[in-house]
mmCIF file of C-alpha atoms and ligand atoms in Angstrom:
data_model
loop_
_atom_site.group_PDB
_atom_site.id
_atom_site.type_symbol
_atom_site.label_atom_id
_atom_site.label_comp_id
_atom_site.label_asym_id
_atom_site.label_seq_id
_atom_site.Cartn_x
_atom_site.Cartn_y
_atom_site.Cartn_z
ATOM 1 C CA MET H 1 115.593 299.804 147.828
ATOM 2 C CA MET H 2 112.686 300.464 145.516
ATOM 3 C CA ILE H 3 109.935 297.851 145.134
ATOM 4 C CA ASP H 4 107.249 298.257 142.474
ATOM 5 C CA VAL H 5 104.305 295.907 142.941
ATOM 6 C CA LEU H 6 102.004 295.176 140.032
ATOM 7 C CA THR H 7 98.655 294.314 141.607
ATOM 8 C CA LEU H 8 94.896 294.463 141.028
ATOM 9 C CA PHE H 9 94.305 295.066 144.754
ATOM 10 C CA PRO H 10 96.526 297.930 146.003
ATOM 11 C CA ASP H 11 94.222 298.583 148.983
ATOM 12 C CA MET H 12 95.281 295.265 150.495
ATOM 13 C CA TYR H 13 98.693 296.797 151.293
ATOM 14 C CA LYS H 14 97.436 299.743 153.373
ATOM 15 C CA ASN H 15 97.930 298.192 156.823
ATOM 16 C CA VAL H 16 101.067 296.228 156.065
ATOM 17 C CA LEU H 17 102.945 299.273 154.746
ATOM 18 C CA ASN H 18 101.762 301.408 157.640
ATOM 19 C CA GLU H 19 102.811 299.293 160.590
ATOM 20 C CA SER H 20 105.941 298.243 162.442
ATOM 21 C CA ILE H 21 109.308 297.777 160.734
ATOM 22 C CA ILE H 22 108.094 298.315 157.156
ATOM 23 C CA LYS H 23 106.507 301.636 158.117
ATOM 24 C CA ARG H 24 109.743 302.767 159.767
ATOM 25 C CA ALA H 25 111.869 301.547 156.851
ATOM 26 C CA ILE H 26 109.731 303.647 154.494
ATOM 27 C CA GLU H 27 109.815 306.699 156.773
ATOM 28 C CA GLU H 28 113.593 306.439 157.105
ATOM 29 C CA LYS H 29 113.963 306.059 153.318
ATOM 30 C CA HIS H 30 115.490 302.587 153.352
ATOM 31 C CA LEU H 31 112.531 301.411 151.319
ATOM 32 C CA GLU H 32 110.108 302.821 148.777
ATOM 33 C CA VAL H 33 107.080 300.779 147.706
ATOM 34 C CA ASN H 34 104.987 301.770 144.696
ATOM 35 C CA LEU H 35 101.686 300.031 144.060
ATOM 36 C CA ILE H 36 100.742 299.916 140.403
ATOM 37 C CA ASN H 37 97.271 298.714 139.463
ATOM 38 C CA PHE H 38 97.666 297.098 136.083
ATOM 39 C CA ARG H 39 93.916 297.455 135.515
ATOM 40 C CA ASP H 40 94.823 301.098 134.731
ATOM 41 C CA PHE H 41 96.621 299.727 131.660
ATOM 42 C CA ALA H 42 93.624 297.850 130.238
ATOM 43 C CA GLU H 43 92.600 299.161 126.843
ATOM 44 C CA ASP H 44 89.004 298.004 126.439
ATOM 45 C CA LYS H 45 86.050 300.022 127.698
ATOM 46 C CA HIS H 46 85.379 297.673 130.648
ATOM 47 C CA ASP H 47 89.008 297.778 131.874
ATOM 48 C CA LYS H 48 89.223 294.037 131.492
ATOM 49 C CA VAL H 49 92.479 292.406 132.545
ATOM 50 C CA ASP H 50 91.337 288.786 132.230
ATOM 51 C CA ASP H 51 89.772 286.666 129.519
ATOM 52 C CA TYR H 52 88.642 283.121 128.737
ATOM 53 C CA PRO H 53 91.401 280.563 128.121
ATOM 54 C CA TYR H 54 92.047 279.444 124.549
ATOM 55 C CA GLY H 55 91.126 275.789 124.328
ATOM 56 C CA GLY H 56 88.446 276.158 127.001
ATOM 57 C CA GLY H 57 88.531 275.230 130.659
ATOM 58 C CA ALA H 58 87.588 276.671 134.023
ATOM 59 C CA GLY H 59 88.753 280.059 135.243
ATOM 60 C CA MET H 60 89.932 283.252 133.659
ATOM 61 C CA VAL H 61 93.453 284.066 132.538
ATOM 62 C CA LEU H 62 95.359 287.334 133.071
ATOM 63 C CA LYS H 63 95.842 289.084 129.744
ATOM 64 C CA VAL H 64 99.385 289.820 128.601
ATOM 65 C CA GLY H 65 98.739 293.407 127.364
ATOM 66 C CA PRO H 66 97.808 295.247 130.594
ATOM 67 C CA VAL H 67 100.585 293.541 132.590
ATOM 68 C CA VAL H 68 103.298 294.292 130.019
ATOM 69 C CA ARG H 69 102.161 297.904 129.502
ATOM 70 C CA ALA H 70 102.169 298.423 133.298
ATOM 71 C CA LEU H 71 105.622 296.857 133.540
ATOM 72 C CA LYS H 72 107.017 299.060 130.770
ATOM 73 C CA SER H 73 105.575 302.185 132.440
ATOM 74 C CA ILE H 74 108.009 301.722 135.337
ATOM 75 C CA GLU H 75 111.105 303.882 135.051
ATOM 76 C CA ASN H 76 114.244 301.777 134.488
ATOM 77 C CA TYR H 77 112.201 298.563 134.491
ATOM 78 C CA GLU H 78 114.823 296.942 132.244
ATOM 79 C CA SER H 79 117.502 296.988 134.951
ATOM 80 C CA ALA H 80 115.188 295.944 137.821
ATOM 81 C CA LYS H 81 114.977 292.366 139.102
ATOM 82 C CA LYS H 82 111.554 291.312 137.822
ATOM 83 C CA ILE H 83 109.733 288.643 139.812
ATOM 84 C CA ILE H 84 106.521 286.851 139.002
ATOM 85 C CA LEU H 85 104.633 285.211 141.876
ATOM 86 C CA THR H 86 103.307 281.747 141.182
ATOM 87 C CA PRO H 87 102.918 278.478 143.073
ATOM 88 C CA GLN H 88 105.099 276.997 140.298
ATOM 89 C CA GLY H 89 108.076 279.211 141.239
ATOM 90 C CA SER H 90 111.178 278.324 143.193
ATOM 91 C CA PRO H 91 110.570 278.318 146.970
ATOM 92 C CA PHE H 92 111.096 281.613 148.791
ATOM 93 C CA LYS H 93 113.696 280.993 151.492
ATOM 94 C CA GLN H 94 115.752 283.130 153.855
ATOM 95 C CA SER H 95 118.723 282.845 151.474
ATOM 96 C CA LYS H 96 116.539 284.266 148.667
ATOM 97 C CA ALA H 97 115.295 287.058 150.961
ATOM 98 C CA TYR H 98 118.939 287.878 151.659
ATOM 99 C CA SER H 99 120.013 287.922 148.005
ATOM 100 C CA LEU H 100 116.986 290.028 147.008
ATOM 101 C CA SER H 101 117.767 292.480 149.836
ATOM 102 C CA GLN H 102 121.011 293.272 147.949
ATOM 103 C CA GLU H 103 119.089 294.478 144.871
ATOM 104 C CA LEU H 104 118.357 298.168 144.318
ATOM 105 C CA HIS H 105 115.083 297.752 142.451
ATOM 106 C CA LEU H 106 112.558 294.903 142.500
ATOM 107 C CA ILE H 107 109.384 294.583 140.471
ATOM 108 C CA ILE H 108 106.901 291.995 141.765
ATOM 109 C CA LEU H 109 103.902 290.817 139.753
ATOM 110 C CA CYS H 110 100.901 289.507 141.698
ATOM 111 C CA GLY H 111 98.715 287.161 139.714
ATOM 112 C CA HIS H 112 95.024 286.452 140.161
ATOM 113 C CA TYR H 113 92.285 284.234 138.687
ATOM 114 C CA GLU H 114 93.455 280.951 137.143
ATOM 115 C CA GLY H 115 96.897 282.344 136.366
ATOM 116 C CA TYR H 116 98.881 284.151 133.676
ATOM 117 C CA ASP H 117 98.860 284.125 129.920
ATOM 118 C CA GLU H 118 102.075 282.094 129.484
ATOM 119 C CA ARG H 119 103.642 284.897 127.389
ATOM 120 C CA ILE H 120 103.777 287.160 130.470
ATOM 121 C CA ARG H 121 106.515 284.933 131.897
ATOM 122 C CA SER H 122 109.027 285.971 129.218
ATOM 123 C CA TYR H 123 109.107 289.562 130.575
ATOM 124 C CA PHE H 124 110.223 288.505 134.057
ATOM 125 C CA ASP H 125 113.547 287.192 135.411
ATOM 126 C CA GLU H 126 112.418 284.837 138.100
ATOM 127 C CA GLU H 127 109.365 282.912 139.353
ATOM 128 C CA ILE H 128 108.894 282.635 143.120
ATOM 129 C CA SER H 129 106.477 280.665 145.293
ATOM 130 C CA ILE H 130 105.998 281.216 149.018
ATOM 131 C CA GLY H 131 104.985 277.579 149.579
ATOM 132 C CA ASP H 132 103.266 274.525 148.213
ATOM 133 C CA PHE H 133 99.714 275.810 148.515
ATOM 134 C CA VAL H 134 97.517 277.987 146.309
ATOM 135 C CA LEU H 135 96.492 281.487 147.362
ATOM 136 C CA THR H 136 93.715 283.487 145.692
ATOM 137 C CA GLY H 137 96.188 286.087 144.508
ATOM 138 C CA GLY H 138 99.827 287.119 144.779
ATOM 139 C CA GLU H 139 99.213 290.049 147.145
ATOM 140 C CA LEU H 140 99.734 288.185 150.421
ATOM 141 C CA ALA H 141 102.748 286.407 148.925
ATOM 142 C CA SER H 142 104.306 289.736 147.922
ATOM 143 C CA MET H 143 103.698 291.136 151.412
ATOM 144 C CA VAL H 144 105.446 288.117 152.937
ATOM 145 C CA MET H 145 108.418 288.750 150.645
ATOM 146 C CA ILE H 146 108.513 292.498 151.268
ATOM 147 C CA ASP H 147 108.490 291.911 155.031
ATOM 148 C CA ALA H 148 111.266 289.296 154.947
ATOM 149 C CA ILE H 149 113.425 291.439 152.628
ATOM 150 C CA THR H 150 112.882 294.735 154.477
ATOM 151 C CA ARG H 151 114.238 293.491 157.807
ATOM 152 C CA LEU H 152 117.478 292.522 156.006
ATOM 153 C CA LEU H 153 118.042 295.951 154.409
ATOM 154 C CA PRO H 154 121.074 297.722 155.882
ATOM 155 C CA GLY H 155 120.038 300.125 158.655
ATOM 156 C CA VAL H 156 116.508 298.767 159.141
ATOM 157 C CA ILE H 157 117.199 296.551 162.160
ATOM 158 C CA LYS H 158 120.505 295.792 163.891
ATOM 159 C CA GLN H 159 122.508 293.235 161.927
ATOM 160 C CA SER H 160 123.022 291.267 165.150
ATOM 161 C CA SER H 161 119.222 290.897 165.395
ATOM 162 C CA HIS H 162 118.950 288.934 162.193
ATOM 163 C CA GLN H 163 122.330 287.306 161.644
ATOM 164 C CA ASN H 164 121.448 284.463 164.059
ATOM 165 C CA ASP H 165 117.831 284.238 162.944
ATOM 166 C CA SER H 166 116.512 280.836 161.989
ATOM 167 C CA PHE H 167 117.791 279.674 158.575
ATOM 168 C CA SER H 168 120.617 282.238 158.466
ATOM 169 C CA ASN H 169 123.314 279.577 158.972
ATOM 170 C CA HIS H 170 121.260 276.496 158.071
ATOM 171 C CA LEU H 171 120.167 276.333 161.702
ATOM 172 C CA LEU H 172 117.101 277.279 163.736
ATOM 173 C CA GLU H 173 117.507 279.918 166.407
ATOM 174 C CA HIS H 174 118.430 279.042 170.003
ATOM 175 C CA PRO H 175 115.806 279.354 172.795
ATOM 176 C CA HIS H 176 115.156 282.742 174.438
ATOM 177 C CA TYR H 177 113.981 283.655 177.953
ATOM 178 C CA THR H 178 113.077 286.928 179.626
ATOM 179 C CA ARG H 179 111.696 287.927 183.061
ATOM 180 C CA PRO H 180 110.389 286.445 185.326
ATOM 181 C CA ARG H 181 113.073 283.926 186.311
ATOM 182 C CA GLU H 182 110.385 281.404 187.143
ATOM 183 C CA PHE H 183 106.840 281.013 185.801
ATOM 184 C CA GLU H 184 104.484 278.293 187.063
ATOM 185 C CA GLY H 185 107.432 276.099 188.017
ATOM 186 C CA GLN H 186 109.343 276.632 184.749
ATOM 187 C CA LYS H 187 112.755 278.120 185.466
ATOM 188 C CA VAL H 188 115.145 280.020 183.262
ATOM 189 C CA PRO H 189 118.272 277.835 182.775
ATOM 190 C CA ASP H 190 120.957 278.800 185.338
ATOM 191 C CA VAL H 191 123.622 279.218 182.660
ATOM 192 C CA LEU H 192 121.785 282.268 181.255
ATOM 193 C CA LEU H 193 121.802 283.997 184.630
ATOM 194 C CA ASN H 194 125.490 283.762 185.497
ATOM 195 C CA GLY H 195 126.864 286.328 182.999
ATOM 196 C CA HIS H 196 129.534 283.920 181.733
ATOM 197 C CA HIS H 197 129.496 284.789 178.022
ATOM 198 C CA ALA H 198 131.511 281.835 176.727
ATOM 199 C CA LYS H 199 129.275 279.370 178.603
ATOM 200 C CA ILE H 200 126.155 281.146 177.360
ATOM 201 C CA GLU H 201 127.410 280.937 173.759
ATOM 202 C CA THR H 202 128.175 277.218 174.151
ATOM 203 C CA TRP H 203 124.714 276.563 175.639
ATOM 204 C CA ARG H 204 123.035 278.513 172.837
ATOM 205 C CA LYS H 205 124.931 276.679 170.117
ATOM 206 C CA GLU H 206 124.133 273.276 171.652
ATOM 207 C CA HIS H 207 120.432 274.123 171.799
ATOM 208 C CA GLN H 208 120.465 275.576 168.315
ATOM 209 C CA LEU H 209 121.851 272.271 167.019
ATOM 210 C CA LYS H 210 119.414 270.178 169.054
ATOM 211 C CA LYS H 211 116.357 272.216 167.989
ATOM 212 C CA THR H 212 117.365 271.990 164.337
ATOM 213 C CA LYS H 213 118.078 268.253 164.534
ATOM 214 C CA ASP H 214 114.732 267.554 166.274
ATOM 215 C CA LYS H 215 112.470 269.911 164.338
ATOM 216 C CA ARG H 216 114.052 270.135 160.895
ATOM 217 C CA PRO H 217 116.233 267.058 160.250
ATOM 218 C CA LYS H 218 116.743 267.911 156.554
ATOM 219 C CA LEU H 219 117.991 271.388 157.453
ATOM 220 C CA TYR H 220 120.334 269.835 160.032
ATOM 221 C CA LYS H 221 121.713 267.484 157.372
ATOM 222 C CA LYS H 222 122.334 270.495 155.115
ATOM 223 C CA TYR H 223 124.117 272.270 157.984
ATOM 224 C CA LEU H 224 126.407 269.264 158.498
ATOM 225 C CA GLU H 225 127.141 269.088 154.745
ATOM 226 C CA VAL H 226 127.998 272.800 154.539
ATOM 227 C CA LYS H 227 130.153 272.567 157.660
ATOM 228 C CA ARG H 228 132.010 269.562 156.265
ATOM 229 C CA ASP H 229 132.727 271.410 152.986
ATOM 230 C CA ASP H 230 134.016 274.551 154.770
HETATM 231 C C1 SAM L 1 94.608 281.114 142.263
HETATM 232 S S1 SAM L 1 96.305 281.378 141.974
HETATM 233 C C2 SAM L 1 96.560 280.536 140.437
HETATM 234 C C3 SAM L 1 97.074 279.164 140.620
HETATM 235 C C4 SAM L 1 97.278 278.424 139.296
HETATM 236 N N1 SAM L 1 96.010 278.027 138.745
HETATM 237 C C5 SAM L 1 98.125 277.171 139.534
HETATM 238 O O1 SAM L 1 97.576 276.121 139.812
HETATM 239 O O2 SAM L 1 99.380 277.271 139.476
HETATM 240 C C6 SAM L 1 96.354 283.074 141.522
HETATM 241 C C7 SAM L 1 97.666 283.785 141.787
HETATM 242 O O3 SAM L 1 97.947 283.761 143.168
HETATM 243 C C8 SAM L 1 99.357 283.830 143.359
HETATM 244 N N2 SAM L 1 99.769 282.687 144.183
HETATM 245 C C9 SAM L 1 98.979 281.661 144.573
HETATM 246 N N3 SAM L 1 99.644 280.803 145.327
HETATM 247 C C10 SAM L 1 100.913 281.283 145.437
HETATM 248 C C11 SAM L 1 102.082 280.821 146.084
HETATM 249 N N4 SAM L 1 102.100 279.695 146.779
HETATM 250 N N5 SAM L 1 103.198 281.585 146.001
HETATM 251 C C12 SAM L 1 103.203 282.728 145.295
HETATM 252 N N6 SAM L 1 102.116 283.207 144.652
HETATM 253 C C13 SAM L 1 100.987 282.489 144.710
HETATM 254 C C14 SAM L 1 100.006 283.808 141.991
HETATM 255 O O4 SAM L 1 100.322 285.133 141.619
HETATM 256 C C15 SAM L 1 98.888 283.213 141.134
HETATM 257 O O5 SAM L 1 98.990 283.615 139.791
#
């Protein structure tokens, strides 16, 4: 997969792209990330990418010209899935991470300041938010998305490692334990120690359901609805 990120702060990505699973995915050519500073596409002598809002008001607005010129500089940008990051977008969920992981080419625009000149929106396919809060810029949001998408790319991690992840089947994940068998009086459940795979699966499913019902009742309701419709 190729991801082009349109950002004013490419240096923010240095650590994230050079650590852990994303680093390996890039090294093993599952993923290519290009950081494009759309300030390079400003046309005035001060490289300005923002300006005062028509009609007045607080904050500066991202100008349409530099963003659109940067977008059009990307090879095959027409066929890419073009995403604009905004708190007004549809919520980024595991199901969205999964569907985006099936794309060959993503372009992600990170906003800044008060927001975008409204005309920028017409050049993009989809608006995404990573939650109901307001960040200073889209960079952290794009890194969250890149991380969630990368681990779903074929060959990056074992499919079995993510197919039971929380949210994959409208459920949270079951509890995990590792050594030691007992820590400060807390014991690993016996069922996990006896090697009886069917019993272990039953225990895991029961706890998956209980965790989801207790912690995320709306998700549990969705799970029951989907199960009923199957
Ligand atoms: C300070 S915010 C602008 C918020 C805007 N004034 C509003 O109220 O909708 C600047 C940029 O950060 C990014 N951003 C902020 N919160 C975000 C969120 N929850 N999800 C995705 N991107 C976000 C967007 O790219 C946004 O254009």
